[in-house]
Short mmCIF file of C-alpha atoms and ligand atoms in Angstrom, two decimals:
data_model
loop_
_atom_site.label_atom_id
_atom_site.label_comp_id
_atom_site.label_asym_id
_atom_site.label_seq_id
_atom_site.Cartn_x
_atom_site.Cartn_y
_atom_site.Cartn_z
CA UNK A 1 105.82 139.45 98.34
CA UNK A 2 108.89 141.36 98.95
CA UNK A 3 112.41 140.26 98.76
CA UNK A 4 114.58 139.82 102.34
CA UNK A 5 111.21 140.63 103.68
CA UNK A 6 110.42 137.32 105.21
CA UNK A 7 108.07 135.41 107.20
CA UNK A 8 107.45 136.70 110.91
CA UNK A 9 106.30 133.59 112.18
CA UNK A 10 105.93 129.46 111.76
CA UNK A 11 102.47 129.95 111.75
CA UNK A 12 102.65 132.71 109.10
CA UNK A 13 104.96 130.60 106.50
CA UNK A 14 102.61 127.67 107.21
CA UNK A 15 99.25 129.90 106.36
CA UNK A 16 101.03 131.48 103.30
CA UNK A 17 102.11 128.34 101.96
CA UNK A 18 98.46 126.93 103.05
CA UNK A 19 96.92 128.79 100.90
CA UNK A 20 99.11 128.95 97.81
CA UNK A 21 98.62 125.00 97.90
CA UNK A 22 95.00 125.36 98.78
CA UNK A 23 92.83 126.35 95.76
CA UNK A 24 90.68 124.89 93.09
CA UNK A 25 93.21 121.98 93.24
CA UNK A 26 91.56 121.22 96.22
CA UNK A 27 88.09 121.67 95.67
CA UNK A 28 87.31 121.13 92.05
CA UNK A 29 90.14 119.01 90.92
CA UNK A 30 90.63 116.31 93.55
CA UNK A 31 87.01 115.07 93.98
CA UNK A 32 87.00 114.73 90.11
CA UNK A 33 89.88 112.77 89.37
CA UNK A 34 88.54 110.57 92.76
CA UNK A 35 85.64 109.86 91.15
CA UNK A 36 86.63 109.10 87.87
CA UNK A 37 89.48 106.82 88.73
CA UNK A 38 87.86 104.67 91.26
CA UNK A 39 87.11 106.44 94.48
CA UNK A 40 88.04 104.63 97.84
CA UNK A 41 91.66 102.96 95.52
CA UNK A 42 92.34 107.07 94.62
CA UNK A 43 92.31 107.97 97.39
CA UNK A 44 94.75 105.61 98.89
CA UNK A 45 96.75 105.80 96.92
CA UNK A 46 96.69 109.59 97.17
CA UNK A 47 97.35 109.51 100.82
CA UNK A 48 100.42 107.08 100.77
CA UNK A 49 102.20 109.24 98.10
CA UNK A 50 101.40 112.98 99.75
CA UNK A 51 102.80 111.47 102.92
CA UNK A 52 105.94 109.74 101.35
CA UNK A 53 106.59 111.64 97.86
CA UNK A 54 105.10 114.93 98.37
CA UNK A 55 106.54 115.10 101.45
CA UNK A 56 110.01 114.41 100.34
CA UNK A 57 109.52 117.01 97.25
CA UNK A 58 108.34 119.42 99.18
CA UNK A 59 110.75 119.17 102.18
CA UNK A 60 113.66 119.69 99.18
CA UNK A 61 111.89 122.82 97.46
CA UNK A 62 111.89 124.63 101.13
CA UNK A 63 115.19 123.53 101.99
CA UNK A 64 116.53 124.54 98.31
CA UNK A 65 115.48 128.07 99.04
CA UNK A 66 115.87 128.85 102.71
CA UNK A 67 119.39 127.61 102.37
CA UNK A 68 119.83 129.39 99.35
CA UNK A 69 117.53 132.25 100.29
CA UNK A 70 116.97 132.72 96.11
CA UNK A 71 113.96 131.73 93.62
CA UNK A 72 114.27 128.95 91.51
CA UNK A 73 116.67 129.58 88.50
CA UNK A 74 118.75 131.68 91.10
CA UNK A 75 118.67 128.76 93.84
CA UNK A 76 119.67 125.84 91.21
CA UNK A 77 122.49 128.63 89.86
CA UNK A 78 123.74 128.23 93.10
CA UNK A 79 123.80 124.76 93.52
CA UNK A 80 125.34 123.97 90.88
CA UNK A 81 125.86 126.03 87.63
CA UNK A 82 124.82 123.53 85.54
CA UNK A 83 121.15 122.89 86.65
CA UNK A 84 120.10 126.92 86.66
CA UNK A 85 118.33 124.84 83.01
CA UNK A 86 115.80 123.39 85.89
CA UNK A 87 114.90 127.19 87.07
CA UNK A 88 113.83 127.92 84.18
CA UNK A 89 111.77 124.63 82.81
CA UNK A 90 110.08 125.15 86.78
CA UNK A 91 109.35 128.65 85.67
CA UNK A 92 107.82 127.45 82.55
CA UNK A 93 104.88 125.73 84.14
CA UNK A 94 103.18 128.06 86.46
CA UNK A 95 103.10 130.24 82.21
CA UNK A 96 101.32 126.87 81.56
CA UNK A 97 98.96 126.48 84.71
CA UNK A 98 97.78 130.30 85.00
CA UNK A 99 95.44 130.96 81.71
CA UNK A 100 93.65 127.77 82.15
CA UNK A 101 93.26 128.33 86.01
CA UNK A 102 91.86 131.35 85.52
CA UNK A 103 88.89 129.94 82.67
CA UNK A 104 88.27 127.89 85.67
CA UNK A 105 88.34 130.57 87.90
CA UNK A 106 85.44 132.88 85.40
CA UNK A 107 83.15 129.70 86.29
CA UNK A 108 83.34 130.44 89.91
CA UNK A 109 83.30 133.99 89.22
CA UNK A 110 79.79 132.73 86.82
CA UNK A 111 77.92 130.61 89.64
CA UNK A 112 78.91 133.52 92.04
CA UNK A 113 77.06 135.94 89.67
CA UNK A 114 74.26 133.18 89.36
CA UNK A 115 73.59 132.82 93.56
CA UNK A 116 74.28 137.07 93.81
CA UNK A 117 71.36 137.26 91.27
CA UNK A 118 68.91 134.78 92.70
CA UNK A 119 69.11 132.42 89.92
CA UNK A 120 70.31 129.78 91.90
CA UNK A 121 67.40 127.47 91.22
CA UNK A 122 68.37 127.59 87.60
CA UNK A 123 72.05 126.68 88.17
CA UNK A 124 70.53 123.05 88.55
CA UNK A 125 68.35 122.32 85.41
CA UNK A 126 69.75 119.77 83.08
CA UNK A 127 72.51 121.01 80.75
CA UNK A 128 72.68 124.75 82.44
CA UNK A 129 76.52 124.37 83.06
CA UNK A 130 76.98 122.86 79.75
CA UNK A 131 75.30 125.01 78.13
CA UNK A 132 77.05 128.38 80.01
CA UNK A 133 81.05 126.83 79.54
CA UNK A 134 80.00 125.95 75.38
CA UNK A 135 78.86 129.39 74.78
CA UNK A 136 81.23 132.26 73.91
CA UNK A 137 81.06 135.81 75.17
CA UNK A 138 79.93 134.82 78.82
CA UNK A 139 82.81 132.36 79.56
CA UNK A 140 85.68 134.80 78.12
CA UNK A 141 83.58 137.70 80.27
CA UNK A 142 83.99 135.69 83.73
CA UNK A 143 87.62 134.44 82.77
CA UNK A 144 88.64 138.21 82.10
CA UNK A 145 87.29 139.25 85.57
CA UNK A 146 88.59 136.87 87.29
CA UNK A 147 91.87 137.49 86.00
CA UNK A 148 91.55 141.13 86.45
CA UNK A 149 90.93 140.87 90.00
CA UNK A 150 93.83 138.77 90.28
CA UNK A 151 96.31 140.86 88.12
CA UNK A 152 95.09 143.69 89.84
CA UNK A 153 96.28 142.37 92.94
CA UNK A 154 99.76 141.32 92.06
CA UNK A 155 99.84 145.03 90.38
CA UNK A 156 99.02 146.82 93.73
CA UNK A 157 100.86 144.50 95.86
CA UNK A 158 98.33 143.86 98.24
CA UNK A 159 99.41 139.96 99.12
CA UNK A 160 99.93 141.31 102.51
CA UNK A 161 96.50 142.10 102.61
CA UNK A 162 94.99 139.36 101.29
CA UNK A 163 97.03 137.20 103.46
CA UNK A 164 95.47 138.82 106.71
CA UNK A 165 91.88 137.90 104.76
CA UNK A 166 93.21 134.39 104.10
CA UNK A 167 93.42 133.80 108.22
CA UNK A 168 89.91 134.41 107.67
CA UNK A 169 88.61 132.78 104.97
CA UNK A 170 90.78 129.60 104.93
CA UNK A 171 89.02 128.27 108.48
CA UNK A 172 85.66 128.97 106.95
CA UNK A 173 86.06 127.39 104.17
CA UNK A 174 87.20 124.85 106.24
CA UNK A 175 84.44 124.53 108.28
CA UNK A 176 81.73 125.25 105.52
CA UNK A 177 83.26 122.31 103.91
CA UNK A 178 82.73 120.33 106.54
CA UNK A 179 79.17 121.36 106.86
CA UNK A 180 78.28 120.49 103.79
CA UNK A 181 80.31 117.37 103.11
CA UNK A 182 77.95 116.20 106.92
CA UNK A 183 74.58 117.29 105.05
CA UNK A 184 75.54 115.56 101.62
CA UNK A 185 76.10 112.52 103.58
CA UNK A 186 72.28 112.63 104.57
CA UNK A 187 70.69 112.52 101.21
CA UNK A 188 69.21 109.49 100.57
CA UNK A 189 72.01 107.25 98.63
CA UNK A 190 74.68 109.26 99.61
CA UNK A 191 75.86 106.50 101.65
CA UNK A 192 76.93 104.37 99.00
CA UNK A 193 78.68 107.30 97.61
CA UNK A 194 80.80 107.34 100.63
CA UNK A 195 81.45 104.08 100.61
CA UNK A 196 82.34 104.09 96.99
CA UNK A 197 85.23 107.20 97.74
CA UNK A 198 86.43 105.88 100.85
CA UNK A 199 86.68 101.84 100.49
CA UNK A 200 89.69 100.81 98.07
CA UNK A 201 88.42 98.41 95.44
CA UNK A 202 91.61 96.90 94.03
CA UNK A 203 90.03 95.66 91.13
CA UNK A 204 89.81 99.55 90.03
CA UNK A 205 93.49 99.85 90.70
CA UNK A 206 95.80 100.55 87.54
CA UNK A 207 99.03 102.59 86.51
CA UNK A 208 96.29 105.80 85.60
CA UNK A 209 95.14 105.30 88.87
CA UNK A 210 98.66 106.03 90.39
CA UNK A 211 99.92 108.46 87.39
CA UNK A 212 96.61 110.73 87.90
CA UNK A 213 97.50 110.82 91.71
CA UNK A 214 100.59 111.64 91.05
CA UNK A 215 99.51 114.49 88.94
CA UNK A 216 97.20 116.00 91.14
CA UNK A 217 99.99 115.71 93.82
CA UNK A 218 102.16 118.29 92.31
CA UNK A 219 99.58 120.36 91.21
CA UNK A 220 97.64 120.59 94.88
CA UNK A 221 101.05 120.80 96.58
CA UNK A 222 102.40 123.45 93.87
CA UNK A 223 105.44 121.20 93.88
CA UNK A 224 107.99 121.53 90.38
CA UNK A 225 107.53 124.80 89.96
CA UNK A 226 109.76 126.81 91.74
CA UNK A 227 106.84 128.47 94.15
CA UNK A 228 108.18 126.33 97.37
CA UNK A 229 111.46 127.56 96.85
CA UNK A 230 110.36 130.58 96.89
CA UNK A 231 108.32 130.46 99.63
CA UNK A 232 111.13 128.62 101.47
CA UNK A 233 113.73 131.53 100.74
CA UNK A 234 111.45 133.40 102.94
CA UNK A 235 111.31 130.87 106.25
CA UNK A 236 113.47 132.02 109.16
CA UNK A 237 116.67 130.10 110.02
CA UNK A 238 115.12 128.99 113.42
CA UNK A 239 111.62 127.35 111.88
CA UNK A 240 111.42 123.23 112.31
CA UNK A 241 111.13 122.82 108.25
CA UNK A 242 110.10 119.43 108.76
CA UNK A 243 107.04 119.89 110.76
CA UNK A 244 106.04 123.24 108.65
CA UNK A 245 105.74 120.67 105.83
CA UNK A 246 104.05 118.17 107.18
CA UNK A 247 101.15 120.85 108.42
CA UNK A 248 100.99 122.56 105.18
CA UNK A 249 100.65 118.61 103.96
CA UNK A 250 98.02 118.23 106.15
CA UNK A 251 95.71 120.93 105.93
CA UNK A 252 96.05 120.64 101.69
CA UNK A 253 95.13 117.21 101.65
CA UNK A 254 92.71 117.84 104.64
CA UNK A 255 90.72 119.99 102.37
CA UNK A 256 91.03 117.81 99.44
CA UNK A 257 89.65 114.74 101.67
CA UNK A 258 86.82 116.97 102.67
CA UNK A 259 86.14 118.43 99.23
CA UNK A 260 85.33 114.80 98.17
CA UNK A 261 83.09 113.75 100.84
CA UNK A 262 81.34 116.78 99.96
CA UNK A 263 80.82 116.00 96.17
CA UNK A 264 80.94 112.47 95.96
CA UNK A 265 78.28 111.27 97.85
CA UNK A 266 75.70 114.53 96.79
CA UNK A 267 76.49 112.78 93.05
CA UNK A 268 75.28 109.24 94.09
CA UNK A 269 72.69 110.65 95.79
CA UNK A 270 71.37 112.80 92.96
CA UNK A 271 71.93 110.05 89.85
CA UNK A 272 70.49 107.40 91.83
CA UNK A 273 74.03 105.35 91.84
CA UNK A 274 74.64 105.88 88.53
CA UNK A 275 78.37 105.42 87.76
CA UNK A 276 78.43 106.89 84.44
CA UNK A 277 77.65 110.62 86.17
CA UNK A 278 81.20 109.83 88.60
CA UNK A 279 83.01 110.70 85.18
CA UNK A 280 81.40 114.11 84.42
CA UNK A 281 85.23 115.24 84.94
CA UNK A 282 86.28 118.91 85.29
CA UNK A 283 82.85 119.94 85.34
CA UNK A 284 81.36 117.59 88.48
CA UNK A 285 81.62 120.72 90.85
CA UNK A 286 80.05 122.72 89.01
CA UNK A 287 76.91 120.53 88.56
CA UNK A 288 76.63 118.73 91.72
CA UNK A 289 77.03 121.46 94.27
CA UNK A 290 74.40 123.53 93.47
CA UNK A 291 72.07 120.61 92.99
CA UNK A 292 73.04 119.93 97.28
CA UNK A 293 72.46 123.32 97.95
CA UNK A 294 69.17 123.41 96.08
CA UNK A 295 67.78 120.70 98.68
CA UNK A 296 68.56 122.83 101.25
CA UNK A 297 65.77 125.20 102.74
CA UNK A 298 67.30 128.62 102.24
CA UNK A 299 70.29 126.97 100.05
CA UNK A 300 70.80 130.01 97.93
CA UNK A 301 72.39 131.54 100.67
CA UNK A 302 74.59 128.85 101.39
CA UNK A 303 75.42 128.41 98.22
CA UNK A 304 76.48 131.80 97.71
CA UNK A 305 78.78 131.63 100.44
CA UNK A 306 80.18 128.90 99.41
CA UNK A 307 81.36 130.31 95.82
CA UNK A 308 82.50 133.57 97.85
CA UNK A 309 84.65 131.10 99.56
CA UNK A 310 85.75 128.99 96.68
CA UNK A 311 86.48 132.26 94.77
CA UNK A 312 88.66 133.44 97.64
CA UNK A 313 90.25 130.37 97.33
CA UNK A 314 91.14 130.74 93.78
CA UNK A 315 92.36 133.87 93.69
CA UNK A 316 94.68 133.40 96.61
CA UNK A 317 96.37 130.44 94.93
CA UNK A 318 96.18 132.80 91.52
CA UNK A 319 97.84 135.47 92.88
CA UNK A 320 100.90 133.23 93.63
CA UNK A 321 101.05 131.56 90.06
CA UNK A 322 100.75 134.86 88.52
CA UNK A 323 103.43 136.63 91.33
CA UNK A 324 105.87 133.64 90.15
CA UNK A 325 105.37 134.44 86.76
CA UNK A 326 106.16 138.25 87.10
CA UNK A 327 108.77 137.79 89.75
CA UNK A 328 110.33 135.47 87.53
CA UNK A 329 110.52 137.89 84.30
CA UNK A 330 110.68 140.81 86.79
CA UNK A 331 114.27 139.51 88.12
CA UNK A 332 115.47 138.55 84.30
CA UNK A 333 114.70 141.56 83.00
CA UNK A 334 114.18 144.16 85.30
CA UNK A 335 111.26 145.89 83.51
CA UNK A 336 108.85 147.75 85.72
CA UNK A 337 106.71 145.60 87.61
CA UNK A 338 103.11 146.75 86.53
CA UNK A 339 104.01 146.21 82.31
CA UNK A 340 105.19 142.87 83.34
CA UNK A 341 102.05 142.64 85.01
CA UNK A 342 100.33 143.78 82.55
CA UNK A 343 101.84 141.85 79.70
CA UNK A 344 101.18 138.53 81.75
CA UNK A 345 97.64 139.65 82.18
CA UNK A 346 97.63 139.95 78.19
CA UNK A 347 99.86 136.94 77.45
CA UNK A 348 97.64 134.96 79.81
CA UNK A 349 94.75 136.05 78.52
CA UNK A 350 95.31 135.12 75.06
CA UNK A 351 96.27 131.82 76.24
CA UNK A 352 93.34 131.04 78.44
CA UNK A 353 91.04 131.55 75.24
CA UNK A 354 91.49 128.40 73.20
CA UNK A 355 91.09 126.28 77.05
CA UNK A 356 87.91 128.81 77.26
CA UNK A 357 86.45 128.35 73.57
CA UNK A 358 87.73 124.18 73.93
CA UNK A 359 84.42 123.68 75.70
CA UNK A 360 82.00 124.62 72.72
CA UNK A 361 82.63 125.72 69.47
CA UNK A 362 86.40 124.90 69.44
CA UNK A 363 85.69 121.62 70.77
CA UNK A 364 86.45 119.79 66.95
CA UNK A 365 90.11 120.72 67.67
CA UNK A 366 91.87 118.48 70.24
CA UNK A 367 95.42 118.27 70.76
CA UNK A 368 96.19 114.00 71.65
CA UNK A 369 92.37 113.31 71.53
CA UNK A 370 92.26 116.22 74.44
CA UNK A 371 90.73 119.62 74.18
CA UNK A 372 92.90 122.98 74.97
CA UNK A 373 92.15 122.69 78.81
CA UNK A 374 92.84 118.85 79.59
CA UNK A 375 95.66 119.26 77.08
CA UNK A 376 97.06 122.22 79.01
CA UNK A 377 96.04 120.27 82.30
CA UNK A 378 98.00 117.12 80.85
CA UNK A 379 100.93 118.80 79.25
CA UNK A 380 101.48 120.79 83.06
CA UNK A 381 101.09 118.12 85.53
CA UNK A 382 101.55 115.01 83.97
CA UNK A 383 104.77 116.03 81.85
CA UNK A 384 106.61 119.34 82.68
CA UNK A 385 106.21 118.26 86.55
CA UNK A 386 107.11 114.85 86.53
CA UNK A 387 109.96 115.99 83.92
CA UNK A 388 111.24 118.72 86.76
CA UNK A 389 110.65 116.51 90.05
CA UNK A 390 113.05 113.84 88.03
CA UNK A 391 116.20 116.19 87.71
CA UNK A 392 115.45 117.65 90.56
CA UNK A 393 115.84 114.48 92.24
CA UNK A 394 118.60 113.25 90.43
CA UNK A 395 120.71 116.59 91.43
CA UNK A 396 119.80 116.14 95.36
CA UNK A 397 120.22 112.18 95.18
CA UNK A 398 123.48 112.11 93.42
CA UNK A 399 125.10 115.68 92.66
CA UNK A 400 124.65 117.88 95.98
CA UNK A 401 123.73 114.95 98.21
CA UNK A 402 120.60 114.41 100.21
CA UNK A 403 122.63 115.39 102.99
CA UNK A 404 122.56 119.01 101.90
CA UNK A 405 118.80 119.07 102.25
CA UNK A 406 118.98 116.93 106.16
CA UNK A 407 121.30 119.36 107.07
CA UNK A 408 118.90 122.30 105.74
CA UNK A 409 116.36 120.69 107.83
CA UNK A 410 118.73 120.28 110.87
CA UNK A 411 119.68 123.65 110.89
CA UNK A 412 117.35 124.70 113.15
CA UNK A 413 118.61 122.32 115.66
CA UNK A 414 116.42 119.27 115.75
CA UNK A 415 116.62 116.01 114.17
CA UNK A 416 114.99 115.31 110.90
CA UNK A 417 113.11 112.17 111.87
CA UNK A 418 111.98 111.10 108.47
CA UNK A 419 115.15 111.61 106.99
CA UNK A 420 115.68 107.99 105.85
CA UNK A 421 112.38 107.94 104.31
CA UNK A 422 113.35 111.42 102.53
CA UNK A 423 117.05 109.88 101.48
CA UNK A 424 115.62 106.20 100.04
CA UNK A 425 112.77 108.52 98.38
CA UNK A 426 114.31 111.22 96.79
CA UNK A 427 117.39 108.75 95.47
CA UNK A 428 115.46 105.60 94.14
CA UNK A 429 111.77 106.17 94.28
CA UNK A 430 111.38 109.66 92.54
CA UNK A 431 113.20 109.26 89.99
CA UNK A 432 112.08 105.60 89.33
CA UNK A 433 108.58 106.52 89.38
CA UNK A 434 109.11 109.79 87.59
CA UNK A 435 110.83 107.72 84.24
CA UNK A 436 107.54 105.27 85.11
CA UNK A 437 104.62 108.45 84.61
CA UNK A 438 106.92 110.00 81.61
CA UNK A 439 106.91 106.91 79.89
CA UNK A 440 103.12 105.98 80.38
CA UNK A 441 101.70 109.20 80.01
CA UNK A 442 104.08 110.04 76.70
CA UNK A 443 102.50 106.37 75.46
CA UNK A 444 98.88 107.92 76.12
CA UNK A 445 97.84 105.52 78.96
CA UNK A 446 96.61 108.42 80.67
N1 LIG B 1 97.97 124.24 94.31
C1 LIG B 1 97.01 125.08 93.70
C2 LIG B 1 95.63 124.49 93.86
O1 LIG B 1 95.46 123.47 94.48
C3 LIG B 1 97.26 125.28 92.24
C4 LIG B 1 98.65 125.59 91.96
C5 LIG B 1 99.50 124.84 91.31
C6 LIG B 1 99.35 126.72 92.41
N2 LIG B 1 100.70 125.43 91.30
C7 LIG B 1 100.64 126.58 91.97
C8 LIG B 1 99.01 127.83 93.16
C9 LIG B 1 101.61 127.51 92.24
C10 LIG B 1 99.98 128.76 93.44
C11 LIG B 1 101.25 128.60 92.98
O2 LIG B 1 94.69 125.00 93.36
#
């Protein structure tokens, strides 16, 4: 991403945002946390905040930086002098995020390697997974890949390039999704799955339900961490911000929905209703997928499109944590670009060993009953987000005014037609709710 360069088109912003947002967030994350915190009541409650809270945090990040046409620290800076403090705690997280998305990233890059090689049948025998994240050397090999590919991408400045593939690749992932979610749905069982992720049972509803939403919210949307300002610096003057951020709302949470119809069900199916395999957490992908593409004649192949796509996935949303980082120390210090690059690559590396190792021999060492990853995972989303979204919305409610942001979004000459929603939310709800998840995750409910 260059500076002043900008975004050509709607369509362009909306696809470059897309697929920031869109990543293992999407497809490994969501269906998890929907299946361990009650299915059908998750997702609810998912939808109602994306379309009310995200909404409203995201339609302030773009506005923040198109008016402001600066990153994050810059953007507050120029707000007002005395917030540039939330610049840098946004810039903090993405440091946070990166290492451990990239350990998750080396076991795509691992179940790629596994359907490349054939082995797919292998992928699904009891324990394989286990077994591959709790060993050493193999784990750190994939994670350092993975992370190469990425930081050699941000070194060569090729985003423009993998953009171009993204107009590709998104759709297909989009509608391989789609296929597979329809031929999970077929196995026998799988219907009770789907009736388990789609029908709210409010006996399942509690405050984790709602603070674990809330968490994935800001992590699928990339909100709190400076990355939609950024993005929003670069949106043309003319663009309707308010319908941009509804599509890019859309199409995340699209994929999300999607992600878990394809999971969900294929567990059901495959543990004969068993509810105790809905909580195999971070891992569920990772052992339910192949086990769907296994019962598919010729599944191999589909499988190993599918981790092509998943991987593309990842590494586009990669790319933009890492470019945030480097940007970030890149316009502090003014270093050349490729040894910032390289000493984030090194940094991140480092950092993405004790998430890595947390998954076998480490695992004795947990950090608030969690190992390094959840810990990470928990520390990101459920703390340093909430922490940022709250003075973020107590500067827009009460210092600079919502107005500032409606007018943003008028700018380009039409009416903002949720800005009441946006005004009530961004004045009283966030920052109720925010004090709500600090409190309750800081007291360990989650
Ligand atoms: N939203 C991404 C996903 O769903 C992950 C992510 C969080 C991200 N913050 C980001 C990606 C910032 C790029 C930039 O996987």
């Amino acid at each position: 991403m260059e500076k002043k360069s900008g975004f050509s088109s709607r369509i362009g912003f909306i696809l470059a945002a897309a697929s920031s947002a869109v990543g293992l967030g999407n497809i490994w994350r969501f269906p998890y946390l929907a299946a361990k915190y009650g299915g059908g009541i998750f997702l609810l409650v998912y939808i109602i905040i994306a379309v009310t809270f995200g909404f409203s945090l995201m339609i302030t990040e773009i506005a923040i930086g198109r008016k402001t046409g600066k990153s994050a620290v810059e953007a507050f800076r120029q707000l007002d002098k005395r917030f540039a403090f939330i610049g840098y705690l946004e810039a903090l997280v993405p440091i946070i995020i990166f290492p451990y998305y990239c350990v998750i990233g080396g076991w795509v890059v691992k179940f790629l390697g596994v359907y490349v090689s054939g082995q797919g049948a292998k992928a699904v025998e009891d324990g394989y997974f286990g077994e591959f994240i709790g060993s050493v050397g193999g784990p750190l090999v994939c994670l350092a890949i993975f992370l190469i590919l990425t930081s050699l991408v941000v070194i060569m400045g090729v985003e423009k390039g993998i953009e171009k593939v993204s107009k590709i690749m998104m759709p297909l992932l989009l509608i391989m999704a789609i296929g597979t979610a329809a031929y999970s749905l077929t196995l026998p069982g799988a219907i009770d799955g789907l009736v388990y992720y789609i029908k709210p049972n409010f006996s399942e509803f509690s405050l984790k339900t709602v603070v674990a939403a809330m968490g994935q919210l800001f992590y699928s949307m990339s909100l709190a961490m400076g990355i939609m300002i950024t993005y929003g610096s670069y949106m043309r003057k003319e663009d309707n911000l308010e319908s941009s951020v509804r599509n890019i709302e859309i199409f995340d949470t699209g994929i999300a929905i999607i992600a878990g119809m394809m999971i969900i069900p294929a567990v059901f199916a495959f543990s004969g209703g068993d509810k105790e395999a809905l909580k195999a957490g971070p891992t569920l992908m990772f052992i339910t997928l192949p086990k769907v593409f296994h019962s598919i004649r010729g599944g191999h192949i589909l499988g190993l499109v599918f981790f092509i796509l998943v991987l593309f996935a990842a590494l586009t949303s990669a790319i933009s944590l890492m470019e945030t980082i480097v940007s970030f120390f890149f316009d502090k210090f003014g270093i050349a670009r490729w040894k910032i690059c390289l000493g984030v690559m090194a940094f991140s590396f480092l950092m993405a060993i004790p998430s890595s190792l947390g998954n076998g021999i480490w695992s004795h060492i947990t950090i608030l009953g969690m190992d390094f990853l959840s810990f990470f995972d928990f520390a990101s989303n459920n703390i340093l987000m909430p922490i940022v979204a709250l003075l973020t919305s107590i500067v827009v409610g009460y210092i600079i005014k919502p107005k500032t942001i409606s007018d943003e979004v008028e700018s380009s000459g039409v009416a903002f037609k949720s800005k009441l929603m946006f005004t009530i939310m961004i004045k009283y709800v966030v920052p109720v709710c925010m004090v709500i998840i600090l409190i309750s995750s800081i007291v360990g409910y989650v």
